[in-house]
């Protein structure tokens, strides 16, 4: 027997409708590619999204057609979020930092009918346009006066022309909430990129969960600056969350350096921001070098990669900004866990509390997680035992677009129906998960596992280092041994012996890296993550054979 | 084309599973009917709920069978919330304050297979047991040593015997999220009670929305005391919310007087509580008479009836407790709106801010609302124009159980598909809804509407009054005119002329009541609301014919 409640489909369009009706005069402020600051309201955004929906309809875009974007965080991108998904088409956000060949691959694989792009990416679009066989036109996200001339793109349209040429008289259609709304490719380090196809239902449920007090904790009194890009897992859902709760949005556009971010944080009185550690390092450096304070920001959510404890401490003690460590994946829409403290954590000594905050956190409601051994048996939540992390829930992928790579969930036994994250983690009695490594990054020494992340987190705290990473290098006796790769701060000096001494007592003795190599910089991927596979390729033989020693 | 995300049914059982895994040691503290304080954890609750699910299965309870409860807020009631709904049956919470005949009617109408009851209600159950033809057994929510003797209930079972006699080895089943989970009858003032049948889906979506920062704002750091009863619209969803976020729960049992509540609020360090104004008045009186403070409570949600502005001011200025005004209905699961302030409200002068806080508030995401005129045309959100309030959303009823009264949504024209709340309201430009009256309570004087609520709110603030209500009385010239019914505080003195002078300048002159009648007490319904229909019956002719005067 069914309940007797209204069945209302969970649809993306309901978010912008709610924002218009309940928070119509709330601002969206954007640093534009054109260089200036643009500001308007949710009501304006909704009107222009409806105009764009009419424009797309006239361009022949139909339900489930893919429409690509190559764009920064900005109001026009926000309009596309609602225009494309709202009309029932699929917004395909493309990471512009990928190699041109990969972008062509992705666009062809997704069969994008149109691609919108910020002017920053004109050279990129010029280079790939003729190779994107499914794309009927490229649309420059600018006005007539800024349109590129003689650019050699056969079918080029102007964003503002499309808006101005169409009425705002558009009624968002109703359809099944399982309908696809957005598509985002994971930039895997091996194999072809794989597309994750979100549904309206999965996105709405994710938005509810992500806005909760113990997740991103967003209200109508917040001013949110998403540094995490809208081209990567929907900026952690913030363009949706802001509409759900009526928070003011501040979009940084291409200005992701410390100074540009600081200026916006202050001028717009941002209360909440989100980003990956590499971006926050830039902000912290700018603050330190110029002796600046943060007058309004009270919380920052750090994710995308493990947040070094030293950064957590700097934000909290130096700037009065609460740091929430979060963890997610493209395959999780992306939010899986947030390290929101429990009452007993709040009573802890500072050091112990930081140790808890450094974990990836506990599952937001909707996500189930467990850790398993090699046979798929569940492991205890004791904070010590590490195993492969599996998740499931209504915003977790069940297969990739066009079944690329087969279903990741078809594992045997107990793990069937669970998504294998590729992370190795512990979970403590409070349900706080801590990633000890990526499955592929873990260092397997003499049959035991060494956490590369733990070593590099500790090493990164050395005052002379700008950054550090730890990788597995081949070893004749122990199969693999840790190798520490370190980047010094400008002018700073430190020796291998000093670094190893710095680690002493902070990690098990047999975890001590066999060697330290100083390099100029760490290679970063398109989303700011260290490309460890590239480093492994370069340094895999570093400990062979002359440097090989007993690790104990 | 559908998205490629896992479809996970939204089920009540997932809440207690999450609470066990992530907040297993969080406490649930209950004042028992037996007189003592009971405390255990979410993990204990989950174990006993599984034992009860096994017990119910052995008693022959099947999917969608109704199981009734006549119980206070307590841990055993909480176990039933999860045992009954979790196994796929329908938990039917019965309001024990209803007349015995109504309870028999409801039990028969729902076709309850079993009815659980707190010992408080033994006399009630004894009186009705033989008339409840579908009930196979009544189960006393107590242990063997407290079981009633020779009570004349033919089939009487003992709660703790059922728990102890069954294993905790029970796997919650998976089924369609549209399946019914709970049933709650509205205690209408006219006609038979009508059942609202919630689904697992509607309840889960309501839980997400209700826990948001701008709704009940609940986190793992909260200690929640639900004064609103679990027998009435699921205590506003708090038994679900607490599991979703890991908040400690404090159940007051039958102790709803000011002293009993105060003792629990302090001893358990409650941070958040919810209740109707009549209950809060009892607490405030206790605080005032004994010169007490509230050391931990920071927020209270007031709903169920309009909160008098004077109460709002007392909580905030006298006790440092933020008051959130909320509005809902049984037909809305129940939460529709919460008066969570926007940034511009926070900058207002105190008086203006109180005026905003006194409104019922803005819709939580998921609820659409509008006000319409007699022809169903939407009215402007100007804060002045009043109209019939309509709502829709995934936790709004579409028809009553067994189609009692026909579908309330089958209205003609623009209002089709919307639920008519029976309230008359204004909505301002910020989306803050304010109920000016119940459709049936509004005073129609000379073709214009007078808000009975506004008049009684102002009158209630008079220091000599304990309470006041305003009703329509028949009038030979104007059809209806306002009549103010006032209850004096013990020992206090005030005259009709003084009360009318107190209203002067605070309401339009033509709204001034034609007369004031002092009475000993206001008749209250089972949920603490003033029974205005009873007062109207008693006083409808009060202004006829000798007292009739021109209202100018």
Short mmCIF file of N, CA and C in Angstrom, two decimals, chain B residues 279-414:
data_model
loop_
_atom_site.label_atom_id
_atom_site.label_comp_id
_atom_site.label_asym_id
_atom_site.label_seq_id
_atom_site.Cartn_x
_atom_site.Cartn_y
_atom_site.Cartn_z
N UNK B 279 2.30 25.16 25.76
CA UNK B 279 3.31 24.46 26.55
C UNK B 279 4.40 25.44 26.98
N UNK B 280 4.83 26.28 26.04
CA UNK B 280 5.91 27.23 26.36
C UNK B 280 5.47 28.24 27.41
N UNK B 281 4.18 28.55 27.41
CA UNK B 281 3.69 29.49 28.42
C UNK B 281 3.88 28.87 29.81
N UNK B 282 3.66 27.56 29.91
CA UNK B 282 3.85 26.88 31.18
C UNK B 282 5.31 26.95 31.63
N UNK B 283 6.22 26.77 30.67
CA UNK B 283 7.64 26.84 31.01
C UNK B 283 8.01 28.25 31.45
N UNK B 284 7.57 29.25 30.69
CA UNK B 284 7.91 30.64 31.00
C UNK B 284 7.38 31.02 32.38
N UNK B 285 6.18 30.60 32.69
CA UNK B 285 5.60 30.90 34.00
C UNK B 285 6.46 30.28 35.11
N UNK B 286 6.89 29.03 34.89
CA UNK B 286 7.75 28.38 35.89
C UNK B 286 9.07 29.13 36.06
N UNK B 287 9.65 29.56 34.94
CA UNK B 287 10.91 30.29 35.01
C UNK B 287 10.74 31.59 35.79
N UNK B 288 9.64 32.31 35.48
CA UNK B 288 9.41 33.61 36.10
C UNK B 288 9.15 33.47 37.59
N UNK B 289 8.31 32.51 37.92
CA UNK B 289 7.92 32.37 39.33
C UNK B 289 9.08 31.94 40.21
N UNK B 290 10.06 31.28 39.60
CA UNK B 290 11.17 30.77 40.41
C UNK B 290 12.50 31.45 40.12
N UNK B 291 12.44 32.49 39.26
CA UNK B 291 13.67 33.24 38.96
C UNK B 291 14.76 32.37 38.35
N UNK B 292 14.39 31.49 37.43
CA UNK B 292 15.34 30.53 36.87
C UNK B 292 15.90 31.01 35.53
N UNK B 293 17.03 30.43 35.13
CA UNK B 293 17.65 30.70 33.85
C UNK B 293 17.68 29.40 33.04
N UNK B 294 17.94 29.52 31.74
CA UNK B 294 18.15 28.34 30.89
C UNK B 294 19.63 28.34 30.51
N UNK B 295 20.36 27.33 30.95
CA UNK B 295 21.82 27.39 30.79
C UNK B 295 22.31 26.86 29.46
N UNK B 296 21.55 26.00 28.79
CA UNK B 296 22.06 25.41 27.54
C UNK B 296 21.14 25.66 26.35
N UNK B 297 19.87 25.87 26.58
CA UNK B 297 18.94 25.99 25.46
C UNK B 297 19.21 27.28 24.70
N UNK B 298 19.40 27.15 23.40
CA UNK B 298 19.73 28.30 22.57
C UNK B 298 18.65 28.59 21.54
N UNK B 299 17.87 27.59 21.21
CA UNK B 299 16.85 27.77 20.19
C UNK B 299 15.58 27.04 20.60
N UNK B 300 14.47 27.65 20.32
CA UNK B 300 13.22 26.93 20.48
C UNK B 300 12.36 27.19 19.25
N UNK B 301 11.74 26.14 18.78
CA UNK B 301 10.89 26.26 17.61
C UNK B 301 9.45 26.26 18.11
N UNK B 302 8.73 27.29 17.78
CA UNK B 302 7.37 27.42 18.24
C UNK B 302 6.44 27.25 17.05
N UNK B 303 5.48 26.37 17.19
CA UNK B 303 4.53 26.16 16.11
C UNK B 303 3.27 25.52 16.64
N UNK B 304 2.42 25.06 15.72
CA UNK B 304 1.17 24.43 16.13
C UNK B 304 0.06 25.44 16.28
N UNK B 305 0.44 26.66 16.60
CA UNK B 305 -0.50 27.78 16.68
C UNK B 305 0.37 29.03 16.61
N UNK B 306 -0.21 30.16 16.27
CA UNK B 306 0.57 31.39 16.16
C UNK B 306 1.19 31.72 17.51
N UNK B 307 2.46 32.07 17.50
CA UNK B 307 3.18 32.40 18.72
C UNK B 307 2.94 33.86 19.06
N UNK B 308 2.39 34.17 20.22
CA UNK B 308 2.18 35.57 20.56
C UNK B 308 3.52 36.32 20.61
N UNK B 309 3.58 37.53 20.03
CA UNK B 309 4.84 38.29 20.02
C UNK B 309 5.43 38.47 21.41
N UNK B 310 4.57 38.55 22.41
CA UNK B 310 5.08 38.77 23.77
C UNK B 310 5.91 37.56 24.24
N UNK B 311 5.55 36.38 23.79
CA UNK B 311 6.29 35.17 24.16
C UNK B 311 7.66 35.16 23.47
N UNK B 312 7.65 35.55 22.22
CA UNK B 312 8.87 35.63 21.44
C UNK B 312 9.87 36.57 22.14
N UNK B 313 9.36 37.73 22.55
CA UNK B 313 10.23 38.71 23.19
C UNK B 313 10.76 38.18 24.53
N UNK B 314 9.92 37.51 25.29
CA UNK B 314 10.33 36.99 26.60
C UNK B 314 11.47 35.98 26.45
N UNK B 315 11.30 35.06 25.50
CA UNK B 315 12.34 34.04 25.30
C UNK B 315 13.66 34.70 24.92
N UNK B 316 13.59 35.64 23.99
CA UNK B 316 14.83 36.19 23.46
C UNK B 316 15.50 37.16 24.42
N UNK B 317 14.71 38.09 24.97
CA UNK B 317 15.31 39.11 25.82
C UNK B 317 15.49 38.62 27.25
N UNK B 318 14.56 37.78 27.69
CA UNK B 318 14.62 37.33 29.08
C UNK B 318 15.55 36.14 29.29
N UNK B 319 15.67 35.28 28.27
CA UNK B 319 16.39 34.02 28.48
C UNK B 319 17.44 33.71 27.42
N UNK B 320 17.65 34.64 26.48
CA UNK B 320 18.70 34.41 25.47
C UNK B 320 18.43 33.23 24.58
N UNK B 321 17.16 32.90 24.41
CA UNK B 321 16.79 31.77 23.56
C UNK B 321 16.22 32.30 22.25
N UNK B 322 16.84 31.95 21.13
CA UNK B 322 16.29 32.35 19.83
C UNK B 322 15.00 31.60 19.57
N UNK B 323 13.98 32.34 19.18
CA UNK B 323 12.71 31.71 18.86
C UNK B 323 12.55 31.65 17.35
N UNK B 324 12.29 30.47 16.86
CA UNK B 324 11.99 30.32 15.44
C UNK B 324 10.52 29.96 15.34
N UNK B 325 9.81 30.78 14.63
CA UNK B 325 8.41 30.54 14.42
C UNK B 325 8.28 29.60 13.22
N UNK B 326 7.51 28.56 13.37
CA UNK B 326 7.35 27.62 12.27
C UNK B 326 5.86 27.36 12.05
N UNK B 327 5.56 26.92 10.87
CA UNK B 327 4.17 26.61 10.55
C UNK B 327 4.10 25.29 9.79
N UNK B 328 3.10 24.51 10.13
CA UNK B 328 2.90 23.25 9.42
C UNK B 328 1.52 22.71 9.68
N UNK B 329 1.26 21.55 9.14
CA UNK B 329 -0.04 20.89 9.29
C UNK B 329 0.20 19.39 9.22
N UNK B 330 -0.73 18.63 9.78
CA UNK B 330 -0.67 17.18 9.63
C UNK B 330 -0.53 16.82 8.15
N UNK B 331 -1.24 17.55 7.31
CA UNK B 331 -1.23 17.26 5.87
C UNK B 331 0.11 17.61 5.22
N UNK B 332 1.02 18.25 5.97
CA UNK B 332 2.33 18.66 5.43
C UNK B 332 3.49 17.96 6.14
N UNK B 333 3.22 16.94 6.89
CA UNK B 333 4.27 16.03 7.44
C UNK B 333 5.09 16.51 8.62
N UNK B 334 5.06 17.66 9.23
CA UNK B 334 4.15 18.76 9.05
C UNK B 334 4.78 20.05 8.53
N UNK B 335 6.10 20.11 8.31
CA UNK B 335 6.72 21.44 8.20
C UNK B 335 6.55 22.07 6.83
N UNK B 336 6.01 23.30 6.82
CA UNK B 336 5.85 24.06 5.60
C UNK B 336 6.78 25.26 5.55
N UNK B 337 6.75 26.06 6.62
CA UNK B 337 7.57 27.28 6.64
C UNK B 337 8.26 27.44 7.98
N UNK B 338 9.39 28.15 7.96
CA UNK B 338 10.13 28.51 9.17
C UNK B 338 10.59 29.95 9.00
N UNK B 339 10.45 30.74 10.07
CA UNK B 339 10.81 32.15 9.98
C UNK B 339 12.30 32.37 10.25
N UNK B 340 13.15 31.71 9.44
CA UNK B 340 14.59 31.91 9.55
C UNK B 340 14.94 33.23 8.86
N UNK B 341 15.64 34.08 9.58
CA UNK B 341 15.87 35.44 9.10
C UNK B 341 16.83 35.49 7.93
N UNK B 342 16.65 36.50 7.11
CA UNK B 342 17.59 36.81 6.03
C UNK B 342 18.57 37.88 6.55
N UNK B 343 19.67 38.08 5.85
CA UNK B 343 20.66 39.05 6.34
C UNK B 343 20.06 40.44 6.59
N UNK B 344 19.18 40.89 5.72
CA UNK B 344 18.67 42.24 5.90
C UNK B 344 17.78 42.35 7.13
N UNK B 345 17.17 41.23 7.54
CA UNK B 345 16.38 41.25 8.77
C UNK B 345 17.27 41.43 9.99
N UNK B 346 18.46 40.86 9.91
CA UNK B 346 19.36 40.93 11.07
C UNK B 346 19.83 42.34 11.35
N UNK B 347 19.77 43.18 10.32
CA UNK B 347 20.21 44.57 10.51
C UNK B 347 19.07 45.48 10.94
N UNK B 348 17.88 44.94 11.08
CA UNK B 348 16.72 45.76 11.43
C UNK B 348 16.74 46.19 12.89
N UNK B 349 15.97 47.22 13.20
CA UNK B 349 15.72 47.57 14.59
C UNK B 349 14.97 46.40 15.24
N UNK B 350 15.17 46.24 16.54
CA UNK B 350 14.61 45.09 17.26
C UNK B 350 13.12 44.92 17.00
N UNK B 351 12.37 46.01 17.09
CA UNK B 351 10.92 45.91 16.94
C UNK B 351 10.54 45.38 15.56
N UNK B 352 11.24 45.90 14.55
CA UNK B 352 10.93 45.46 13.19
C UNK B 352 11.29 43.99 12.99
N UNK B 353 12.40 43.60 13.63
CA UNK B 353 12.82 42.21 13.49
C UNK B 353 11.81 41.28 14.16
N UNK B 354 11.32 41.69 15.33
CA UNK B 354 10.29 40.87 15.98
C UNK B 354 9.06 40.72 15.10
N UNK B 355 8.72 41.79 14.39
CA UNK B 355 7.55 41.71 13.51
C UNK B 355 7.77 40.66 12.43
N UNK B 356 9.00 40.58 11.91
CA UNK B 356 9.31 39.56 10.90
C UNK B 356 9.29 38.17 11.55
N UNK B 357 9.88 38.06 12.72
CA UNK B 357 9.93 36.76 13.40
C UNK B 357 8.55 36.26 13.79
N UNK B 358 7.60 37.19 13.93
CA UNK B 358 6.25 36.79 14.31
C UNK B 358 5.48 36.19 13.15
N UNK B 359 6.02 36.35 11.94
CA UNK B 359 5.38 35.72 10.79
C UNK B 359 5.68 34.22 10.81
N UNK B 360 4.90 33.48 10.04
CA UNK B 360 5.09 32.02 10.02
C UNK B 360 6.35 31.63 9.25
N UNK B 361 6.83 32.53 8.37
CA UNK B 361 8.11 32.28 7.74
C UNK B 361 8.05 31.89 6.28
N UNK B 362 9.23 31.51 5.79
CA UNK B 362 9.35 31.19 4.37
C UNK B 362 9.39 29.68 4.16
N UNK B 363 9.02 29.27 2.97
CA UNK B 363 8.90 27.84 2.67
C UNK B 363 10.26 27.16 2.72
N UNK B 364 10.33 26.01 3.38
CA UNK B 364 11.55 25.19 3.27
C UNK B 364 11.57 24.63 1.86
N UNK B 365 12.78 24.37 1.35
CA UNK B 365 12.87 23.93 -0.04
C UNK B 365 12.14 22.59 -0.22
N UNK B 366 11.25 22.57 -1.19
CA UNK B 366 10.41 21.40 -1.45
C UNK B 366 8.94 21.80 -1.41
N UNK B 367 8.65 22.82 -0.60
CA UNK B 367 7.28 23.30 -0.49
C UNK B 367 7.10 24.53 -1.40
N UNK B 368 6.13 24.46 -2.28
CA UNK B 368 5.68 25.64 -3.04
C UNK B 368 4.45 26.16 -2.34
N UNK B 369 4.32 27.49 -2.30
CA UNK B 369 3.09 28.02 -1.72
C UNK B 369 2.63 29.22 -2.53
N UNK B 370 1.35 29.51 -2.45
CA UNK B 370 0.81 30.72 -3.05
C UNK B 370 -0.48 31.10 -2.34
N UNK B 371 -0.87 32.37 -2.48
CA UNK B 371 -2.15 32.80 -1.94
C UNK B 371 -3.03 33.18 -3.12
N UNK B 372 -4.31 32.86 -3.00
CA UNK B 372 -5.23 33.08 -4.11
C UNK B 372 -6.51 33.75 -3.62
N UNK B 373 -7.18 34.41 -4.55
CA UNK B 373 -8.47 35.03 -4.23
C UNK B 373 -9.58 33.99 -4.40
N UNK B 374 -10.80 34.44 -4.23
CA UNK B 374 -11.94 33.52 -4.25
C UNK B 374 -12.07 32.79 -5.58
N UNK B 375 -11.53 33.40 -6.67
CA UNK B 375 -11.60 32.75 -7.98
C UNK B 375 -10.38 31.87 -8.26
N UNK B 376 -9.46 31.81 -7.31
CA UNK B 376 -8.28 30.97 -7.51
C UNK B 376 -7.12 31.68 -8.17
N UNK B 377 -7.24 32.99 -8.42
CA UNK B 377 -6.14 33.72 -9.05
C UNK B 377 -5.07 34.07 -8.02
N UNK B 378 -3.81 33.91 -8.42
CA UNK B 378 -2.71 34.18 -7.48
C UNK B 378 -2.67 35.65 -7.09
N UNK B 379 -2.41 35.90 -5.81
CA UNK B 379 -2.34 37.25 -5.28
C UNK B 379 -0.88 37.65 -5.08
N UNK B 380 -0.60 38.96 -5.06
CA UNK B 380 0.80 39.42 -4.96
C UNK B 380 1.42 39.15 -3.59
N UNK B 381 2.76 39.03 -3.60
CA UNK B 381 3.53 38.86 -2.36
C UNK B 381 3.94 40.25 -1.89
N UNK B 382 2.97 40.98 -1.33
CA UNK B 382 3.25 42.35 -0.90
C UNK B 382 3.16 42.52 0.61
N UNK B 383 2.89 41.43 1.31
CA UNK B 383 2.80 41.50 2.77
C UNK B 383 1.51 42.12 3.26
N UNK B 384 0.63 42.50 2.34
CA UNK B 384 -0.61 43.17 2.71
C UNK B 384 -1.84 42.39 2.24
N UNK B 385 -1.79 41.94 1.01
CA UNK B 385 -2.94 41.27 0.43
C UNK B 385 -3.10 39.87 1.03
N UNK B 386 -4.27 39.60 1.61
CA UNK B 386 -4.51 38.30 2.21
C UNK B 386 -5.34 37.43 1.27
N UNK B 387 -5.05 36.15 1.25
CA UNK B 387 -5.82 35.22 0.42
C UNK B 387 -5.71 33.81 0.98
N UNK B 388 -6.42 32.91 0.37
CA UNK B 388 -6.37 31.51 0.81
C UNK B 388 -4.99 30.93 0.48
N UNK B 389 -4.42 30.28 1.45
CA UNK B 389 -3.07 29.73 1.29
C UNK B 389 -3.13 28.32 0.71
N UNK B 390 -2.43 28.12 -0.42
CA UNK B 390 -2.34 26.81 -1.05
C UNK B 390 -0.88 26.35 -1.03
N UNK B 391 -0.67 25.04 -0.89
CA UNK B 391 0.69 24.51 -0.92
C UNK B 391 0.73 23.23 -1.75
N UNK B 392 1.93 22.90 -2.19
CA UNK B 392 2.14 21.60 -2.83
C UNK B 392 3.61 21.21 -2.61
N UNK B 393 3.90 19.96 -2.77
CA UNK B 393 5.27 19.50 -2.56
C UNK B 393 5.28 18.02 -2.22
N UNK B 394 6.47 17.41 -2.20
CA UNK B 394 6.56 15.95 -2.07
C UNK B 394 6.21 15.42 -0.69
N UNK B 395 5.95 16.30 0.28
CA UNK B 395 5.44 15.79 1.56
C UNK B 395 4.11 16.45 1.92
N UNK B 396 3.32 16.75 0.85
CA UNK B 396 1.97 17.28 1.03
C UNK B 396 0.97 16.19 0.64
N UNK B 397 -0.09 16.07 1.42
CA UNK B 397 -1.09 15.03 1.17
C UNK B 397 -1.77 15.24 -0.19
N UNK B 398 -2.11 14.16 -0.88
CA UNK B 398 -2.95 14.34 -2.07
C UNK B 398 -4.36 13.82 -1.86
N UNK B 399 -4.52 12.86 -0.94
CA UNK B 399 -5.88 12.47 -0.55
C UNK B 399 -5.80 11.80 0.80
N UNK B 400 -6.93 11.72 1.48
CA UNK B 400 -6.95 11.15 2.82
C UNK B 400 -7.14 9.65 2.75
N UNK B 401 -6.80 8.98 3.85
CA UNK B 401 -6.88 7.53 3.91
C UNK B 401 -8.30 7.06 3.62
N UNK B 402 -8.40 6.08 2.76
CA UNK B 402 -9.68 5.54 2.30
C UNK B 402 -10.54 6.62 1.67
N UNK B 403 -9.82 7.60 1.11
CA UNK B 403 -10.44 8.68 0.31
C UNK B 403 -11.51 9.45 1.08
N UNK B 404 -11.35 9.54 2.38
CA UNK B 404 -12.29 10.27 3.22
C UNK B 404 -12.40 11.72 2.73
N UNK B 405 -13.59 12.18 2.46
CA UNK B 405 -13.77 13.58 2.07
C UNK B 405 -13.38 13.90 0.64
N UNK B 406 -12.98 12.90 -0.14
CA UNK B 406 -12.57 13.16 -1.52
C UNK B 406 -11.22 13.85 -1.57
N UNK B 407 -10.63 13.99 -2.76
CA UNK B 407 -9.31 14.61 -2.86
C UNK B 407 -9.40 16.10 -2.61
N UNK B 408 -8.62 16.58 -1.65
CA UNK B 408 -8.64 18.02 -1.38
C UNK B 408 -7.99 18.82 -2.51
N UNK B 409 -7.28 18.15 -3.42
CA UNK B 409 -6.53 18.87 -4.44
C UNK B 409 -7.34 19.14 -5.70
N UNK B 410 -8.51 18.51 -5.78
CA UNK B 410 -9.28 18.65 -7.02
C UNK B 410 -10.08 19.93 -7.02
N UNK B 411 -9.33 21.01 -7.13
CA UNK B 411 -9.94 22.32 -7.19
C UNK B 411 -9.91 22.73 -8.66
N UNK B 412 -10.79 23.63 -9.02
CA UNK B 412 -10.81 24.04 -10.43
C UNK B 412 -9.69 25.03 -10.73
N UNK B 413 -9.38 25.15 -11.99
CA UNK B 413 -8.53 26.22 -12.50
C UNK B 413 -7.10 26.17 -11.99
N UNK B 414 -6.54 27.37 -11.76
CA UNK B 414 -5.13 27.52 -11.38
C UNK B 414 -4.78 26.77 -10.11
#
